[in-house]
Amino acid sequence: MIKIVYGPKGSGKTKRLIAMANADVTTLKGLSVFITDNKRCMYDVNRAVKFIDVKDFNITGEEALCGFICGVCACSYDQEFVYVDGIARIAGKSVSELSKLFYMLEKVSNDNDITIVLTCSCEKEDLPDFVKKYV
């Protein structure tokens, strides 16, 4: 399953994502990962959630990001949640250009029974159709 946290820049998407990750860890049976491209919120995320800054691994572009997420999921069969803050920023494209990435992530999510939660910086009415189905 893919879930979307959306809103304009500065509307608190990252804080909502952190709150979700921290709340989910209380009922978690497996593992949870928080992926972003900076370390600003590193200490806000519960330490039971694996925090990953993609800049530490030189991840840029949508294919590299999807491959990285696949690697994270492959390293543990009890992965339950993957939270990605700033999907468009990490991919280096606008949300409307990420249909291929969303297709790949949906496949990874369904094949591995993992919930992937992504942030998108735009209003609900500005989300592309391929993203709206996850709202």
PDB file of C-alpha atoms in Angstrom:
ATOM      1  CA  MET A   1       0.000   0.000   0.000  1.00  0.00           C
ATOM      2  CA  ILE A   2       1.179   3.504  -0.766  1.00  0.00           C
ATOM      3  CA  LYS A   3       0.002   6.499   1.246  1.00  0.00           C
ATOM      4  CA  ILE A   4       0.570  10.166   0.442  1.00  0.00           C
ATOM      5  CA  VAL A   5       1.085  13.075   2.827  1.00  0.00           C
ATOM      6  CA  TYR A   6       0.557  16.205   0.745  1.00  0.00           C
ATOM      7  CA  GLY A   7       0.477  19.952   1.181  1.00  0.00           C
ATOM      8  CA  PRO A   8       2.364  23.071   0.128  1.00  0.00           C
ATOM      9  CA  LYS A   9       5.926  23.680   1.235  1.00  0.00           C
ATOM     10  CA  GLY A  10       6.048  24.606   4.918  1.00  0.00           C
ATOM     11  CA  SER A  11       2.676  23.060   5.771  1.00  0.00           C
ATOM     12  CA  GLY A  12       4.086  20.469   8.197  1.00  0.00           C
ATOM     13  CA  LYS A  13       4.287  17.359   6.005  1.00  0.00           C
ATOM     14  CA  THR A  14       7.569  16.244   7.553  1.00  0.00           C
ATOM     15  CA  LYS A  15       6.205  16.649  11.073  1.00  0.00           C
ATOM     16  CA  ARG A  16       3.131  14.582  10.141  1.00  0.00           C
ATOM     17  CA  LEU A  17       5.343  11.907   8.592  1.00  0.00           C
ATOM     18  CA  ILE A  18       7.518  11.767  11.719  1.00  0.00           C
ATOM     19  CA  ALA A  19       4.404  11.549  13.907  1.00  0.00           C
ATOM     20  CA  MET A  20       3.114   8.666  11.769  1.00  0.00           C
ATOM     21  CA  ALA A  21       6.438   6.819  11.970  1.00  0.00           C
ATOM     22  CA  ASN A  22       6.664   7.328  15.725  1.00  0.00           C
ATOM     23  CA  ALA A  23       3.047   6.226  16.275  1.00  0.00           C
ATOM     24  CA  ASP A  24       3.366   3.157  14.042  1.00  0.00           C
ATOM     25  CA  VAL A  25       6.443   1.951  15.917  1.00  0.00           C
ATOM     26  CA  THR A  26       4.291   1.222  18.983  1.00  0.00           C
ATOM     27  CA  THR A  27       2.296  -1.447  17.113  1.00  0.00           C
ATOM     28  CA  LEU A  28       5.070  -2.581  14.795  1.00  0.00           C
ATOM     29  CA  LYS A  29       5.845  -6.276  14.510  1.00  0.00           C
ATOM     30  CA  GLY A  30       8.628  -5.829  11.967  1.00  0.00           C
ATOM     31  CA  LEU A  31      10.959  -3.051  10.875  1.00  0.00           C
ATOM     32  CA  SER A  32      10.389   0.545   9.856  1.00  0.00           C
ATOM     33  CA  VAL A  33      12.640   2.891   7.849  1.00  0.00           C
ATOM     34  CA  PHE A  34      12.565   6.689   7.484  1.00  0.00           C
ATOM     35  CA  ILE A  35      14.303   7.934   4.311  1.00  0.00           C
ATOM     36  CA  THR A  36      15.094  11.590   3.604  1.00  0.00           C
ATOM     37  CA  ASP A  37      17.813  13.744   2.070  1.00  0.00           C
ATOM     38  CA  ASN A  38      19.000  15.595   5.177  1.00  0.00           C
ATOM     39  CA  LYS A  39      19.610  15.031   8.852  1.00  0.00           C
ATOM     40  CA  ARG A  40      17.407  17.853  10.226  1.00  0.00           C
ATOM     41  CA  CYS A  41      14.804  15.553  11.749  1.00  0.00           C
ATOM     42  CA  MET A  42      17.144  12.720  12.702  1.00  0.00           C
ATOM     43  CA  TYR A  43      16.584  13.112  16.435  1.00  0.00           C
ATOM     44  CA  ASP A  44      12.818  13.559  16.084  1.00  0.00           C
ATOM     45  CA  VAL A  45      12.330  10.066  14.670  1.00  0.00           C
ATOM     46  CA  ASN A  46      12.008   7.301  17.262  1.00  0.00           C
ATOM     47  CA  ARG A  47      15.242   5.355  17.476  1.00  0.00           C
ATOM     48  CA  ALA A  48      13.366   2.112  16.791  1.00  0.00           C
ATOM     49  CA  VAL A  49      12.859   3.466  13.242  1.00  0.00           C
ATOM     50  CA  LYS A  50      15.941   3.158  11.026  1.00  0.00           C
ATOM     51  CA  PHE A  51      16.824   6.688   9.843  1.00  0.00           C
ATOM     52  CA  ILE A  52      18.554   6.957   6.439  1.00  0.00           C
ATOM     53  CA  ASP A  53      19.891  10.094   4.762  1.00  0.00           C
ATOM     54  CA  VAL A  54      20.209   9.237   1.053  1.00  0.00           C
ATOM     55  CA  LYS A  55      23.002  11.784   0.669  1.00  0.00           C
ATOM     56  CA  ASP A  56      25.195   9.410   2.698  1.00  0.00           C
ATOM     57  CA  PHE A  57      24.798   6.921  -0.168  1.00  0.00           C
ATOM     58  CA  ASN A  58      24.882   9.378  -3.110  1.00  0.00           C
ATOM     59  CA  ILE A  59      21.312   8.501  -4.130  1.00  0.00           C
ATOM     60  CA  THR A  60      19.963  10.850  -6.783  1.00  0.00           C
ATOM     61  CA  GLY A  61      17.299  10.241  -9.380  1.00  0.00           C
ATOM     62  CA  GLU A  62      14.154   8.172  -9.365  1.00  0.00           C
ATOM     63  CA  GLU A  63      15.712   4.895 -10.501  1.00  0.00           C
ATOM     64  CA  ALA A  64      18.446   5.108  -7.866  1.00  0.00           C
ATOM     65  CA  LEU A  65      15.859   5.928  -5.202  1.00  0.00           C
ATOM     66  CA  CYS A  66      13.615   3.025  -6.210  1.00  0.00           C
ATOM     67  CA  GLY A  67      16.611   0.679  -6.298  1.00  0.00           C
ATOM     68  CA  PHE A  68      17.645   1.889  -2.859  1.00  0.00           C
ATOM     69  CA  ILE A  69      14.155   1.294  -1.453  1.00  0.00           C
ATOM     70  CA  CYS A  70      14.140  -2.174  -3.040  1.00  0.00           C
ATOM     71  CA  GLY A  71      17.485  -2.868  -1.357  1.00  0.00           C
ATOM     72  CA  VAL A  72      16.146  -1.720   1.996  1.00  0.00           C
ATOM     73  CA  CYS A  73      13.157  -4.038   1.582  1.00  0.00           C
ATOM     74  CA  ALA A  74      15.319  -6.939   0.389  1.00  0.00           C
ATOM     75  CA  CYS A  75      17.664  -6.813   3.374  1.00  0.00           C
ATOM     76  CA  SER A  76      14.880  -7.762   5.770  1.00  0.00           C
ATOM     77  CA  TYR A  77      11.783  -9.829   5.182  1.00  0.00           C
ATOM     78  CA  ASP A  78      10.007  -8.303   8.155  1.00  0.00           C
ATOM     79  CA  GLN A  79       9.996  -4.751   6.773  1.00  0.00           C
ATOM     80  CA  GLU A  80       6.567  -3.190   7.434  1.00  0.00           C
ATOM     81  CA  PHE A  81       6.860   0.553   6.771  1.00  0.00           C
ATOM     82  CA  VAL A  82       9.015   2.765   4.570  1.00  0.00           C
ATOM     83  CA  TYR A  83       8.587   6.519   5.026  1.00  0.00           C
ATOM     84  CA  VAL A  84      10.100   8.788   2.371  1.00  0.00           C
ATOM     85  CA  ASP A  85      10.235  12.521   3.007  1.00  0.00           C
ATOM     86  CA  GLY A  86      10.659  14.673  -0.099  1.00  0.00           C
ATOM     87  CA  ILE A  87      10.234  12.102  -2.872  1.00  0.00           C
ATOM     88  CA  ALA A  88      10.350  14.706  -5.661  1.00  0.00           C
ATOM     89  CA  ARG A  89      13.338  16.469  -4.116  1.00  0.00           C
ATOM     90  CA  ILE A  90      15.310  13.227  -3.855  1.00  0.00           C
ATOM     91  CA  ALA A  91      14.302  12.113  -7.359  1.00  0.00           C
ATOM     92  CA  GLY A  92      15.206  15.519  -8.784  1.00  0.00           C
ATOM     93  CA  LYS A  93      11.922  15.854 -10.650  1.00  0.00           C
ATOM     94  CA  SER A  94       8.502  17.358 -10.097  1.00  0.00           C
ATOM     95  CA  VAL A  95       5.755  15.111  -8.747  1.00  0.00           C
ATOM     96  CA  SER A  96       4.026  15.129 -12.138  1.00  0.00           C
ATOM     97  CA  GLU A  97       7.119  13.489 -13.688  1.00  0.00           C
ATOM     98  CA  LEU A  98       7.270  10.579 -11.243  1.00  0.00           C
ATOM     99  CA  SER A  99       4.687   8.174 -12.702  1.00  0.00           C
ATOM    100  CA  LYS A 100       7.346   5.522 -13.387  1.00  0.00           C
ATOM    101  CA  LEU A 101       8.622   5.748  -9.800  1.00  0.00           C
ATOM    102  CA  PHE A 102       5.115   5.435  -8.360  1.00  0.00           C
ATOM    103  CA  TYR A 103       4.451   2.409 -10.556  1.00  0.00           C
ATOM    104  CA  MET A 104       7.679   0.755  -9.354  1.00  0.00           C
ATOM    105  CA  LEU A 105       7.001   1.572  -5.698  1.00  0.00           C
ATOM    106  CA  GLU A 106       3.463   0.214  -5.935  1.00  0.00           C
ATOM    107  CA  LYS A 107       4.863  -3.063  -7.270  1.00  0.00           C
ATOM    108  CA  VAL A 108       7.477  -3.236  -4.474  1.00  0.00           C
ATOM    109  CA  SER A 109       4.801  -2.457  -1.893  1.00  0.00           C
ATOM    110  CA  ASN A 110       2.343  -5.058  -3.172  1.00  0.00           C
ATOM    111  CA  ASP A 111       4.935  -7.800  -3.764  1.00  0.00           C
ATOM    112  CA  ASN A 112       6.421  -7.419  -0.281  1.00  0.00           C
ATOM    113  CA  ASP A 113       3.344  -6.394   1.735  1.00  0.00           C
ATOM    114  CA  ILE A 114       5.010  -3.132   2.802  1.00  0.00           C
ATOM    115  CA  THR A 115       3.326   0.213   3.434  1.00  0.00           C
ATOM    116  CA  ILE A 116       5.224   3.049   1.746  1.00  0.00           C
ATOM    117  CA  VAL A 117       4.343   6.557   2.923  1.00  0.00           C
ATOM    118  CA  LEU A 118       5.545   9.479   0.771  1.00  0.00           C
ATOM    119  CA  THR A 119       5.406  13.258   1.060  1.00  0.00           C
ATOM    120  CA  CYS A 120       4.443  15.395  -1.941  1.00  0.00           C
ATOM    121  CA  SER A 121       4.754  19.178  -1.894  1.00  0.00           C
ATOM    122  CA  CYS A 122       1.569  20.310  -3.596  1.00  0.00           C
ATOM    123  CA  GLU A 123      -2.113  20.867  -2.981  1.00  0.00           C
ATOM    124  CA  LYS A 124      -4.535  17.967  -3.394  1.00  0.00           C
ATOM    125  CA  GLU A 125      -6.039  19.408  -6.572  1.00  0.00           C
ATOM    126  CA  ASP A 126      -2.549  19.766  -8.090  1.00  0.00           C
ATOM    127  CA  LEU A 127      -1.612  16.115  -7.529  1.00  0.00           C
ATOM    128  CA  PRO A 128      -1.351  14.119 -10.773  1.00  0.00           C
ATOM    129  CA  ASP A 129      -4.000  11.446 -11.338  1.00  0.00           C
ATOM    130  CA  PHE A 130      -1.515   8.614 -10.765  1.00  0.00           C
ATOM    131  CA  VAL A 131      -0.885  10.005  -7.249  1.00  0.00           C
ATOM    132  CA  LYS A 132      -4.492  10.868  -6.321  1.00  0.00           C
ATOM    133  CA  LYS A 133      -5.421   7.211  -6.050  1.00  0.00           C
ATOM    134  CA  TYR A 134      -3.129   6.911  -3.006  1.00  0.00           C
ATOM    135  CA  VAL A 135      -4.642   9.839  -1.090  1.00  0.00           C
TER     136      VAL A 135
END
